[in-house]
Short mmCIF file of C-alpha atoms in Angstrom, two decimals:
data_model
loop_
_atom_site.label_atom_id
_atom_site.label_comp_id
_atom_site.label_asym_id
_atom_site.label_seq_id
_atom_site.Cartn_x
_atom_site.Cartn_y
_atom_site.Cartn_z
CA UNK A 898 0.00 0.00 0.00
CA UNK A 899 2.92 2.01 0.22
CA UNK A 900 2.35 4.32 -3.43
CA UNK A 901 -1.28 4.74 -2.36
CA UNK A 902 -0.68 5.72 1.84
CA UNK A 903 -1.98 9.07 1.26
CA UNK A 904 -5.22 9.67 3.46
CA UNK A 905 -6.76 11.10 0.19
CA UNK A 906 -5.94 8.10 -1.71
CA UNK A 907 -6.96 5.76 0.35
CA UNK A 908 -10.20 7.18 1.24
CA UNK A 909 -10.75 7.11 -2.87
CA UNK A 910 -9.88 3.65 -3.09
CA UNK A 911 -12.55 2.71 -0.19
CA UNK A 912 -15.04 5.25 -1.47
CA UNK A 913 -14.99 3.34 -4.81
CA UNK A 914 -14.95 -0.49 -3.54
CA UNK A 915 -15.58 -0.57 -0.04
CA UNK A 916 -19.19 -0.81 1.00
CA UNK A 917 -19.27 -0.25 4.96
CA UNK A 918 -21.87 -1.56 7.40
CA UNK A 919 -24.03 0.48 9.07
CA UNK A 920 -23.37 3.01 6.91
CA UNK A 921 -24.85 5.83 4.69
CA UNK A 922 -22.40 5.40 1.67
CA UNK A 923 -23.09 8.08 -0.21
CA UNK A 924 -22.78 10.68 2.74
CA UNK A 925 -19.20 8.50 3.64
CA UNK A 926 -17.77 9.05 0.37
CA UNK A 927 -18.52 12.86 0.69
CA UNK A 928 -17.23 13.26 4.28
CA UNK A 929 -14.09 10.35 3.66
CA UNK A 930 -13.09 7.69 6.13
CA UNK A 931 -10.79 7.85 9.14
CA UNK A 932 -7.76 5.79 8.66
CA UNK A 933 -7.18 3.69 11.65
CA UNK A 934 -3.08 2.69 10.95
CA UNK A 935 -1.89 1.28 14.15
CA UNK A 936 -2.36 0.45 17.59
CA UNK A 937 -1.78 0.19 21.03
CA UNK A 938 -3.38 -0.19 24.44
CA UNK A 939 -5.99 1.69 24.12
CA UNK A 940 -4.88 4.13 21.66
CA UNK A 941 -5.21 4.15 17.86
CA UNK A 942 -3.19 5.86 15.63
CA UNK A 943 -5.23 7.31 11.82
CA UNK A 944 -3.05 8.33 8.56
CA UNK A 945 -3.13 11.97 10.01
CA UNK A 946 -0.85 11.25 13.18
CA UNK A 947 -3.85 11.66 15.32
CA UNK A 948 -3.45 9.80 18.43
CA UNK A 949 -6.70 8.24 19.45
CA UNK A 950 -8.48 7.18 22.96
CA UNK A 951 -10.33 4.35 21.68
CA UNK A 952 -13.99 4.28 24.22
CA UNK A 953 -15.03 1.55 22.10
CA UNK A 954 -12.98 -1.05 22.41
CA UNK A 955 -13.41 -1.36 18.61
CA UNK A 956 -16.85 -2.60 19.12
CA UNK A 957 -17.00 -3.79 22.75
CA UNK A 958 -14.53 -6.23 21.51
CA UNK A 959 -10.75 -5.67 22.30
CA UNK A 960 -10.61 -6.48 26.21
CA UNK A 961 -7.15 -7.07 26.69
CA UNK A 962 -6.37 -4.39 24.78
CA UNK A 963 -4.24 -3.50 21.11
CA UNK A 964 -0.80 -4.72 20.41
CA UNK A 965 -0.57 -7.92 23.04
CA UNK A 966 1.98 -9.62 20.77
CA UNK A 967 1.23 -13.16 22.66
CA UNK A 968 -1.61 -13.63 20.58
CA UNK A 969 -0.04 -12.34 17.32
CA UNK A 970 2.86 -15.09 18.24
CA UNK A 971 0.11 -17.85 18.83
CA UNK A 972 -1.75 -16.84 15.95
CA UNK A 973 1.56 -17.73 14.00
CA UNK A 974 2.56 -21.15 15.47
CA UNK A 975 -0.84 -22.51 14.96
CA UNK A 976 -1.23 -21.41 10.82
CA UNK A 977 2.56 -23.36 10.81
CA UNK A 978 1.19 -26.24 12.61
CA UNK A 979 -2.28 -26.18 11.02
CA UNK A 980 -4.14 -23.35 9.55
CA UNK A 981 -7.35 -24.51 9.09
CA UNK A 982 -9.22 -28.08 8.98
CA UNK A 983 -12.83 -28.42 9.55
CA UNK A 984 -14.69 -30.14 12.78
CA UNK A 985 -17.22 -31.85 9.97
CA UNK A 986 -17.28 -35.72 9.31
CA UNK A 987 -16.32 -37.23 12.98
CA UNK A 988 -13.33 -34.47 13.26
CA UNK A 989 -11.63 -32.22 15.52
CA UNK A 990 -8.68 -30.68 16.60
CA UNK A 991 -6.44 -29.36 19.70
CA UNK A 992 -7.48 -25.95 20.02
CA UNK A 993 -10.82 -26.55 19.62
CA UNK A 994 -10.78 -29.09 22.15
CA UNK A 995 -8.65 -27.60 24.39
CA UNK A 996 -10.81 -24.00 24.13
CA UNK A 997 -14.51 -26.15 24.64
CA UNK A 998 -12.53 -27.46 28.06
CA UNK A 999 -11.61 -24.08 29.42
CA UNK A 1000 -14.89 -22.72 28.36
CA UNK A 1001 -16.56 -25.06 30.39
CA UNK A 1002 -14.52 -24.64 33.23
CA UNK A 1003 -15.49 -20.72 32.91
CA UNK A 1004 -18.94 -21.02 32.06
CA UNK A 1005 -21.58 -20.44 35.08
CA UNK A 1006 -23.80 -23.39 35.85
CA UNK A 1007 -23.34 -26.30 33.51
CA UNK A 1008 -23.12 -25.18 30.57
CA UNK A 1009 -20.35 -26.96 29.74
CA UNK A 1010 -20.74 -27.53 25.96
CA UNK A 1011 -19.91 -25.37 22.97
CA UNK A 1012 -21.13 -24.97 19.29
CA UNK A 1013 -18.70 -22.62 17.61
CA UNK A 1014 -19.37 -19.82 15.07
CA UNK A 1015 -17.22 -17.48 13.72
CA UNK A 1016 -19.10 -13.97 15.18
CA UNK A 1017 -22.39 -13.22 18.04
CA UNK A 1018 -24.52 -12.90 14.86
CA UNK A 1019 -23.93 -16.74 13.88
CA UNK A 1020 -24.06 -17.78 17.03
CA UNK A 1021 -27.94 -16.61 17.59
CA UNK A 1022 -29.19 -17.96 13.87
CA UNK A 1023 -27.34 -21.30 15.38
CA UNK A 1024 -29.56 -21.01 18.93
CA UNK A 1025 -32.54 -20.46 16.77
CA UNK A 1026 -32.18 -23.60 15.38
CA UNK A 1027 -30.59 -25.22 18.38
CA UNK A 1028 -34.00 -24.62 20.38
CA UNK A 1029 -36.57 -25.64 17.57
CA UNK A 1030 -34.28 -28.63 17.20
CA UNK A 1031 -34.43 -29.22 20.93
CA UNK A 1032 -38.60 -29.25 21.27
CA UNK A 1033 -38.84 -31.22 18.10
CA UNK A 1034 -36.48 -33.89 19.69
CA UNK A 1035 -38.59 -34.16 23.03
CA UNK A 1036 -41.88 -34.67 20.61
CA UNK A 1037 -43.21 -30.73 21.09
CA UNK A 1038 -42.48 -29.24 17.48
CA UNK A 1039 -45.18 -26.61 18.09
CA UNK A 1040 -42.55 -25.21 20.65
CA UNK A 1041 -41.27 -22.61 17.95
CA UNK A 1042 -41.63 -19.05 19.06
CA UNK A 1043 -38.66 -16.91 20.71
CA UNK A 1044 -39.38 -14.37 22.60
CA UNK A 1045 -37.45 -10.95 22.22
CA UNK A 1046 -37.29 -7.46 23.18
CA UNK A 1047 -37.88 -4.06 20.95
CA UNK A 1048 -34.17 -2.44 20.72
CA UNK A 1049 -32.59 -5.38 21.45
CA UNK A 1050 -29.55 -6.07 19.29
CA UNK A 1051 -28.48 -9.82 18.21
CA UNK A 1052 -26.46 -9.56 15.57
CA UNK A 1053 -27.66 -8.92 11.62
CA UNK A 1054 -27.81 -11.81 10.09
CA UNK A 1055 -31.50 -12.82 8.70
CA UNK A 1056 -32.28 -14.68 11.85
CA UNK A 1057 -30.18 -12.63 14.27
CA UNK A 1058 -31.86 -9.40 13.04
CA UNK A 1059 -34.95 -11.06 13.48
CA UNK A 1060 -34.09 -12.16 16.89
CA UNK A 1061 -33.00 -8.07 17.57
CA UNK A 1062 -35.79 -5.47 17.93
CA UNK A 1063 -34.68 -2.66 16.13
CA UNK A 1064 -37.10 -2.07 13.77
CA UNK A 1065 -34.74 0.57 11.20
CA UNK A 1066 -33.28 -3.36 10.30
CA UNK A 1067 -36.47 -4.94 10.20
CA UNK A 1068 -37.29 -2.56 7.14
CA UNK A 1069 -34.66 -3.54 4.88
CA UNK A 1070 -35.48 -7.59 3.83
CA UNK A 1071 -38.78 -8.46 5.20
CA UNK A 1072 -38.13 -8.81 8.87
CA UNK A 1073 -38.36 -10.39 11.15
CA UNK A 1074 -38.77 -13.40 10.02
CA UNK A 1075 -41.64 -16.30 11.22
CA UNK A 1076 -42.21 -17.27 14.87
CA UNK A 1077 -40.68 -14.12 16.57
CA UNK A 1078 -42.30 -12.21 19.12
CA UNK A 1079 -40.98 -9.10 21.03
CA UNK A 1080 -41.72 -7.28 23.75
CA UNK A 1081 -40.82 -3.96 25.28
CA UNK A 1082 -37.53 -2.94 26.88
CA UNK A 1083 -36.87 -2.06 30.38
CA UNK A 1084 -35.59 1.25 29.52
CA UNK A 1085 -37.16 3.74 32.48
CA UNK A 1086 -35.01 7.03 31.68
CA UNK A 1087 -37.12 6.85 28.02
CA UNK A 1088 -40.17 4.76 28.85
CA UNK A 1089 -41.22 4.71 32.77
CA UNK A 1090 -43.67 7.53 32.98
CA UNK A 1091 -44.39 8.54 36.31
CA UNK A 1092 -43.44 4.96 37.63
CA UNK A 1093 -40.60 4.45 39.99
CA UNK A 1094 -37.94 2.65 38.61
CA UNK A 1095 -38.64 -0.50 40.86
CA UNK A 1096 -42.20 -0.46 39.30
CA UNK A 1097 -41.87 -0.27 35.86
CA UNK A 1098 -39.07 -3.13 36.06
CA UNK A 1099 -41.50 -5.11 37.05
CA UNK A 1100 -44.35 -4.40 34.75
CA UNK A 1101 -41.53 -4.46 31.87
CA UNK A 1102 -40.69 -8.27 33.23
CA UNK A 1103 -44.39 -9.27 33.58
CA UNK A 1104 -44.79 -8.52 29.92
CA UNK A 1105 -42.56 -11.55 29.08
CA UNK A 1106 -45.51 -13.58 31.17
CA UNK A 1107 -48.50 -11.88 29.08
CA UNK A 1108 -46.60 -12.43 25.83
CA UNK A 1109 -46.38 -16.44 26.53
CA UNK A 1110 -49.99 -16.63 28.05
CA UNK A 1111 -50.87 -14.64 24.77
CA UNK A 1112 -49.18 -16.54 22.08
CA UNK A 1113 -49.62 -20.18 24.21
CA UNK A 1114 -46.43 -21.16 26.16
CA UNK A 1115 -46.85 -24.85 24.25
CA UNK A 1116 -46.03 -22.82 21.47
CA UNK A 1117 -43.14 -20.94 23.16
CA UNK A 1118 -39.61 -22.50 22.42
CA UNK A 1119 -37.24 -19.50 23.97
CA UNK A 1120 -36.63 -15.90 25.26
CA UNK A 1121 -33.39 -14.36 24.23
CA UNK A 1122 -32.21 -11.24 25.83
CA UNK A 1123 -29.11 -9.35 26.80
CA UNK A 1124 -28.50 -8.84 30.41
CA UNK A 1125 -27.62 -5.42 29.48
CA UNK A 1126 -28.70 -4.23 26.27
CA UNK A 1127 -24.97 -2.96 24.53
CA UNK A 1128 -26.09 -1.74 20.79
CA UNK A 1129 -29.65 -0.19 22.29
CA UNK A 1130 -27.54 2.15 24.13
CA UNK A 1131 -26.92 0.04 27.14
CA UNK A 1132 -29.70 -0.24 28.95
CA UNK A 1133 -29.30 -1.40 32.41
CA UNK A 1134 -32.25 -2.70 33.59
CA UNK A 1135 -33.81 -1.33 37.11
CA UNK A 1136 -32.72 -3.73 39.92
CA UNK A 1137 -36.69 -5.21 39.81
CA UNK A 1138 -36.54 -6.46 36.41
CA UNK A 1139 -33.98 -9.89 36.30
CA UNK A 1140 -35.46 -11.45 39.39
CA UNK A 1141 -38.64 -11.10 38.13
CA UNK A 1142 -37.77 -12.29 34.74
CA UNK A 1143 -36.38 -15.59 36.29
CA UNK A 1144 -39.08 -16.18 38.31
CA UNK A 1145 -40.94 -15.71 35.50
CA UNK A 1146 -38.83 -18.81 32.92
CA UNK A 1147 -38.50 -20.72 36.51
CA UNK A 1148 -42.15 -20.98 36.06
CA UNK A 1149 -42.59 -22.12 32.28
CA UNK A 1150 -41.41 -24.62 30.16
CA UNK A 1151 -39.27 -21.98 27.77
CA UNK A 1152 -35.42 -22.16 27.24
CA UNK A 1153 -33.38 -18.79 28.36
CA UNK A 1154 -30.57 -17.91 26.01
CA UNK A 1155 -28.52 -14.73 27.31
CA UNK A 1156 -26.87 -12.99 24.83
CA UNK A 1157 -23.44 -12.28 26.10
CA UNK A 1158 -21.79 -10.72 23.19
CA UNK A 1159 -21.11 -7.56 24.53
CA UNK A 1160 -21.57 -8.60 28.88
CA UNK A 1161 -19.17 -11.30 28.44
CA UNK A 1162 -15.56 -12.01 29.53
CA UNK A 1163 -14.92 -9.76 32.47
CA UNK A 1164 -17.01 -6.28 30.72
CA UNK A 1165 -19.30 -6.39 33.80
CA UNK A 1166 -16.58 -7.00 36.54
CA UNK A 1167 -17.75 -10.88 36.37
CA UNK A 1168 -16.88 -13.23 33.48
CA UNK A 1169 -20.28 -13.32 32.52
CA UNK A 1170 -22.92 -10.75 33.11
CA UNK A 1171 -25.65 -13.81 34.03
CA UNK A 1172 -23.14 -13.75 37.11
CA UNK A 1173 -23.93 -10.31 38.17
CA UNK A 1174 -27.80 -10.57 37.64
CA UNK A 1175 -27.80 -14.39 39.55
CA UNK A 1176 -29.34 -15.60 35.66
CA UNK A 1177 -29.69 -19.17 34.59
CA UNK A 1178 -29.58 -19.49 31.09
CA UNK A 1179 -29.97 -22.84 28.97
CA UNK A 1180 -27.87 -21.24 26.02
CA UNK A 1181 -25.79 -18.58 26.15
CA UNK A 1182 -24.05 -16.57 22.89
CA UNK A 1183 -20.56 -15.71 23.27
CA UNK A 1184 -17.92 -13.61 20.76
CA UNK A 1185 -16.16 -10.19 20.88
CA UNK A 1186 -14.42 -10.50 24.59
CA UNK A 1187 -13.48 -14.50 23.72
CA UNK A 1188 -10.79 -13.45 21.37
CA UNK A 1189 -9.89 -9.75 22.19
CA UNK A 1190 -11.47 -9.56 18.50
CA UNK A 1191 -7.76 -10.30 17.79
CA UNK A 1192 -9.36 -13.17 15.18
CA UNK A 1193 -13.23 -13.87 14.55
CA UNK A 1194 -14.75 -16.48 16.82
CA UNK A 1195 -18.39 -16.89 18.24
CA UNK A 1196 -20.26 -19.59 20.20
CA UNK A 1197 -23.02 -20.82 22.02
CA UNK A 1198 -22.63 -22.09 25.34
CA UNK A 1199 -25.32 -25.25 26.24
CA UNK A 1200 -26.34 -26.38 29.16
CA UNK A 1201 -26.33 -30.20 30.07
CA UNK A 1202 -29.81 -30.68 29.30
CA UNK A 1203 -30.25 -29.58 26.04
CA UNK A 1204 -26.76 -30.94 25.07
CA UNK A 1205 -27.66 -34.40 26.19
CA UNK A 1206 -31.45 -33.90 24.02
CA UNK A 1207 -29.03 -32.44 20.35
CA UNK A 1208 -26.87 -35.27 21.09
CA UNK A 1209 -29.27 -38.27 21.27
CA UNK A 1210 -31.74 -36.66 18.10
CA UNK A 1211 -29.39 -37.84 15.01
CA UNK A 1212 -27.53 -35.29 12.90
CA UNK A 1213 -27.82 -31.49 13.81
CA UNK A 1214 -27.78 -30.51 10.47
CA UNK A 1215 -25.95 -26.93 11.16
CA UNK A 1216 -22.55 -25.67 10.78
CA UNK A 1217 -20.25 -23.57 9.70
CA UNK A 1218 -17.10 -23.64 7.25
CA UNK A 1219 -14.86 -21.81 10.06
CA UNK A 1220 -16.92 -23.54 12.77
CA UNK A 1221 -13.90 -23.83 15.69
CA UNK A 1222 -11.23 -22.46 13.18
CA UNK A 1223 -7.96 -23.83 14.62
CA UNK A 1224 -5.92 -20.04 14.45
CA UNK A 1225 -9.01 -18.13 16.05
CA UNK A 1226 -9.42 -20.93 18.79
CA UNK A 1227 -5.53 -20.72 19.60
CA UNK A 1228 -5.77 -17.17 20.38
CA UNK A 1229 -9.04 -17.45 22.14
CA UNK A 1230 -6.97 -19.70 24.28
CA UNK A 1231 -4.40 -17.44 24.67
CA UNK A 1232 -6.86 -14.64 25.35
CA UNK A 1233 -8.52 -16.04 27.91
CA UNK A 1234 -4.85 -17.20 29.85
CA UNK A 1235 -4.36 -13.56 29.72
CA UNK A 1236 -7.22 -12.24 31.23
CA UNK A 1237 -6.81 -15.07 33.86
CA UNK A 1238 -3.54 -15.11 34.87
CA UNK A 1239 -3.39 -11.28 35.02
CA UNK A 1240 -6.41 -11.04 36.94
CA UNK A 1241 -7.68 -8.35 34.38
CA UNK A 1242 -11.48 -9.15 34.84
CA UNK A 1243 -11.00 -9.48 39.09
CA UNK A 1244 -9.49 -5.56 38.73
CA UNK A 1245 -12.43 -4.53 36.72
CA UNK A 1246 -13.95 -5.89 40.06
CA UNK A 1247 -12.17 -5.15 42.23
CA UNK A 1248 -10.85 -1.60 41.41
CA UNK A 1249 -12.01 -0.33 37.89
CA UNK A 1250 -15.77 0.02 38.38
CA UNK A 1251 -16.27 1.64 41.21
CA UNK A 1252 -13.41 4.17 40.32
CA UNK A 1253 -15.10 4.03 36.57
CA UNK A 1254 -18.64 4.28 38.04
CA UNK A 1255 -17.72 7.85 40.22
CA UNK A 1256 -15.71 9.40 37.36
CA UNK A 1257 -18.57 8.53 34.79
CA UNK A 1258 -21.18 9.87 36.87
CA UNK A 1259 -19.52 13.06 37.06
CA UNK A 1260 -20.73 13.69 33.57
CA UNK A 1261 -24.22 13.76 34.69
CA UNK A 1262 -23.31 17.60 36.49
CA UNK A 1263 -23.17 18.65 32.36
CA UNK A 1264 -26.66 20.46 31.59
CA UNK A 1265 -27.24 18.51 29.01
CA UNK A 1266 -26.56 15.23 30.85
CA UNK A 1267 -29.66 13.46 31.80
CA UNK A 1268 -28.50 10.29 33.21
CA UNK A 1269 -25.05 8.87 33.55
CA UNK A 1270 -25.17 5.11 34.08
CA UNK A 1271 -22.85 2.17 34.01
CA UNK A 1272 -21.90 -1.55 35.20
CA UNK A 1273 -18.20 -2.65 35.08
CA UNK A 1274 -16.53 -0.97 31.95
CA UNK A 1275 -20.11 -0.49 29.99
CA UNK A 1276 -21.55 2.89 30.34
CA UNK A 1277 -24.00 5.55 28.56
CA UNK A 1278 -24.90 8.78 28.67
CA UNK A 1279 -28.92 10.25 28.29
CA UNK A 1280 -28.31 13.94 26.73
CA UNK A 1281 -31.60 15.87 27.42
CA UNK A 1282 -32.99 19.21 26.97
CA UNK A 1283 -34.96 18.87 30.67
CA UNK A 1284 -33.25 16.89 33.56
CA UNK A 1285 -36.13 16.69 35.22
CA UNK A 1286 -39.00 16.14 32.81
CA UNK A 1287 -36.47 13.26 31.21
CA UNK A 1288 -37.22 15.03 27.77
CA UNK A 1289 -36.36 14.08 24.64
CA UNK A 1290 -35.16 16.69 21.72
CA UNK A 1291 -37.21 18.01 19.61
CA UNK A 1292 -35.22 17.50 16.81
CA UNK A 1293 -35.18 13.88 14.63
CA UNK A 1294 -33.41 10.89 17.22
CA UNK A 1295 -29.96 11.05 17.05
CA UNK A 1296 -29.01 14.82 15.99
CA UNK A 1297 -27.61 15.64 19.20
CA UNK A 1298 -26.19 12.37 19.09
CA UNK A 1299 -24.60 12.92 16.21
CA UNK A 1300 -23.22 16.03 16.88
CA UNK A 1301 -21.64 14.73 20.00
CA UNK A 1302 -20.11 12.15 18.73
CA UNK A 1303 -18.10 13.88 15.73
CA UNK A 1304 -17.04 16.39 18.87
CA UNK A 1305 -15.44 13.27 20.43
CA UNK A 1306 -14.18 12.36 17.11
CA UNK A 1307 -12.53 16.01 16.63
CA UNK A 1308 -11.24 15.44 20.11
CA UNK A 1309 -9.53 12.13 19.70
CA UNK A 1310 -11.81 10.17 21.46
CA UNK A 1311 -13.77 7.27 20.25
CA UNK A 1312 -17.22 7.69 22.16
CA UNK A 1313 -20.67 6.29 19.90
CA UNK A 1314 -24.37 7.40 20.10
CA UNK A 1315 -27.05 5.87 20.07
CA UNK A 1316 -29.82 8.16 19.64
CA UNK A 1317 -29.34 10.40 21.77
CA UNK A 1318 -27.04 8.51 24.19
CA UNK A 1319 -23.23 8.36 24.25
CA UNK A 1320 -22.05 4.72 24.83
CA UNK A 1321 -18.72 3.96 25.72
CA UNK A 1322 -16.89 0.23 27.01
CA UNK A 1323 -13.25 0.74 26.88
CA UNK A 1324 -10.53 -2.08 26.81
CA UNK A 1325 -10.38 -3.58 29.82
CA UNK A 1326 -6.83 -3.08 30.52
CA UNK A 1327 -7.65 0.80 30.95
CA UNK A 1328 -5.41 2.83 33.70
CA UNK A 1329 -7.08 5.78 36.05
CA UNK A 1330 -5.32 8.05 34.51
CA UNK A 1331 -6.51 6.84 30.94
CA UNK A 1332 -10.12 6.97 32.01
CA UNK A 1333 -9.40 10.33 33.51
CA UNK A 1334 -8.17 11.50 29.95
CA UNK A 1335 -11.44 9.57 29.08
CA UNK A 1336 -13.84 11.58 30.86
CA UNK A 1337 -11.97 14.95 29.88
CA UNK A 1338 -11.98 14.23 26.71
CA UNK A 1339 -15.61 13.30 26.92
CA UNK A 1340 -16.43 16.54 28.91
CA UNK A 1341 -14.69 18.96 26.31
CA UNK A 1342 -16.69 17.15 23.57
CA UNK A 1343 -20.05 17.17 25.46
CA UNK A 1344 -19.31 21.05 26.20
CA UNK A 1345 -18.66 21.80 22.68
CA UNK A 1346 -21.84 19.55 21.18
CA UNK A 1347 -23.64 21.98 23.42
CA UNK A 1348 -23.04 25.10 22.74
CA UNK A 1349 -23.55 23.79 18.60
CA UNK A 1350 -26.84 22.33 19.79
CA UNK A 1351 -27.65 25.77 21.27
CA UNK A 1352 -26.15 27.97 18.41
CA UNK A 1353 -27.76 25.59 15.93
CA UNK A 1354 -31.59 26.14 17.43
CA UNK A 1355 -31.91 22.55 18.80
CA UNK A 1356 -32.24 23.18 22.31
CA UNK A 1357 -36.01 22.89 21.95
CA UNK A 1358 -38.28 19.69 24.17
CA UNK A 1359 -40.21 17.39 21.82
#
């Protein structure tokens, strides 16, 4: 790439071939990409010497951090030793036995089995079938409906956006498709009225009850959710809602599958976020955190049960090409020995989120800071016109969001909106001090959003 390192030529050359998710093309090729070039820590480095504080993690991925050259040297030995076979056709291989052992050993309760993917979003379209499978194999293959939630995000495949509320996907491709059902988040700052928060976590969690009682629970196969919804703008739940909700699938005959993309390995200050919330899943989805996102790799965790009911049913007739691909399971091995043996997720315990927690809420002093919230290294912010009404802005969802963000952006900070929330979940390895540059950085770029929201005639109450 070396005759074409310009920033000017490279944003050409991805302007004219690169089609970016998420992403208004058009508006991308008229604005031009930022070049990430390097890395380290938690610092990235673009093709304009810009020296980046990366709130993101890349996307809530890189927990131990950029630049750990352990993994880069495992990564190495295992393509010498064997790049890639497949675990079809009565086959299998070291890492991928060796990584379905540790997971186990990690895993809360007994789920102590592993389907591999190679991301969170083929993970879910595998627990879709994994569940359907299971009912059909105990003789109940009306059992097909899954329960979700509205702004719930599990990935964007067919199934996995189908799975996810957020109805801006469901538009494009005739979503979701057959046998979902959602029902409403547990998001009080937006949605509790005049309720206390205590309240409306509990009517939020009794709507999982009315939704099987509507549709028929011998009809009911599964209810998905994230323990703390990441991509909806992390929403952590009012302390009411998860007990309910498992008193709730302790009295049914539905499957729980926890989606622990984002929660899991150590972002909560536990290694799963089902820890924190005392949650007993059947299935559980698992990516990002497993490898550092140092190489794609995905799973779902199974409990003994349903393991024992796939296994005794014939052929599971599911997989995937890079299912338990020998390089990405090395370095989730050598991931996971990391943050292990240098007690990275017990400091996120023991130390990081409580000293994260008081710095973060700090922010919520800003006038235009409604709400500050956050649980381990997962936080967001609620900008508002009106504290105390909880307003929203006038203006379309997401222009003050917007605004922020490319303030955070201009201020060498990676910080995302949602809406109108800031979101941030950092690497894991963060220092004080780097969170303390964090929340500068974050407090110059809310500052400067609003005085532009102000000057711009958006400081107006829906």
């Amino acid at each position: 790439m070396k005759s074409i390192d310009s920033t000017e030529n490279l944003q050409r050359i991805d302007a004219a071939h690169h089609i970016h998710p998420f992403t208004d093309g058009k508006q991308l090729a008229e604005i031009g990409t930022r070049i990430i070039t390097s890395a380290d820590g938690v610092f990235l480095k673009d093709s304009e010497g810009n020296t980046l504080l990366d709130g993101m993690a890349g996307l809530w991925c890189v927990a131990i951090g950029y630049g750990r050259k352990e993994l880069a040297d495992v990564a190495a030995q295992q393509m010498l030793e064997l790049p890639y076979y497949n675990t079809f056709f009565q086959t299998s291989h070291v890492p991928a036995i060796q990584l379905s052992k540790r997971l186990a050993e990690l895993a809360p309760g007994d789920l102590n089995h592993v389907f591999f993917s190679g991301s969170g979003s083929e993970a879910n379209d595998t627990n879709l079938r994994l569940v359907r499978h299971y009912w059909a194999a105990k003789g109940k293959p009306n059992k097909q409906i899954i329960i979700s939630r509205w702004n719930a995000y599990h990935g964007s495949t067919v199934a996995a956006a189908s799975l996810g509320g957020m109805k801006s996907m469901h538009k494009q491709g005739a979503l979701p498709i057959f046998g979902i059902e959602h029902i409403n988040q547990p998001d009080w700052w937006s949605e509790g009225g005049d309720m206390t928060p205590e309240e409306f976590g509990l009517a939020r969690a009794r709507e999982l009850e009315a939704k099987i009682l509507e549709v028929g629970e011998e009809n009911v196969a599964a209810f998905i959710a994230e323990p703390i919804q990441g991509a909806g703008g992390v929403i952590i739940p009012p302390d009411s809602y998860w007990p309910e909700v498992q008193r709730i699938l302790n009295k049914y005959e539905i499957l729980f599958i926890a989606d622990e993309v984002i929660c899991g390995f150590g972002r909560t200050g536990e290694w799963f976020a089902t820890q924190v919330y005392n949650l007993k899943p059947d299935v559980m989805t698992i990516a990002k955190g497993l490898s550092s996102g140092y190489a794609p790799i995905g799973g779902s965790l199974i409990s003994d049960e349903v393991a024992e009911v796939i296994k005794n049913a014939g052929d599971f007739n599911h997989g995937y090409t890079y299912s338990a691909h020998p390089v990405s399971a090395a370095v989730a091995l050598e991931n996971l020995r990391i943050l292990d043996e240098e007690g990275i997720v017990d400091r996120v315990s023991d130390t990081l989120s409580s000293y994260f927690a008081k710095k973060w809420a700090s922010l919520s002093e800003h006038p235009m800071v409604g709400s500050a919230n956050s649980k381990g290294l997962v936080a967001s912010l609620v900008l508002t016109p009106n504290k105390e009404s909880r307003a929203k802005f006038a203006s379309e969802a997401g222009t003050v969001g917007l605004i922020c963000r490319e303030r955070c952006f201009s201020n060498n900070l990676v910080m995302r909106h949602v809406g109108d929330r800031m979101i941030v979940s950092p690497p894991l390895i963060i220092t004080e001090s780097e969170i303390d540059l964090l929340i500068e950085r974050a407090w110059k770029s809310i500052d400067e959003a609003y005085e532009q929201v102000k000057s711009q005639g958006l400081w107006n109450e829906a």
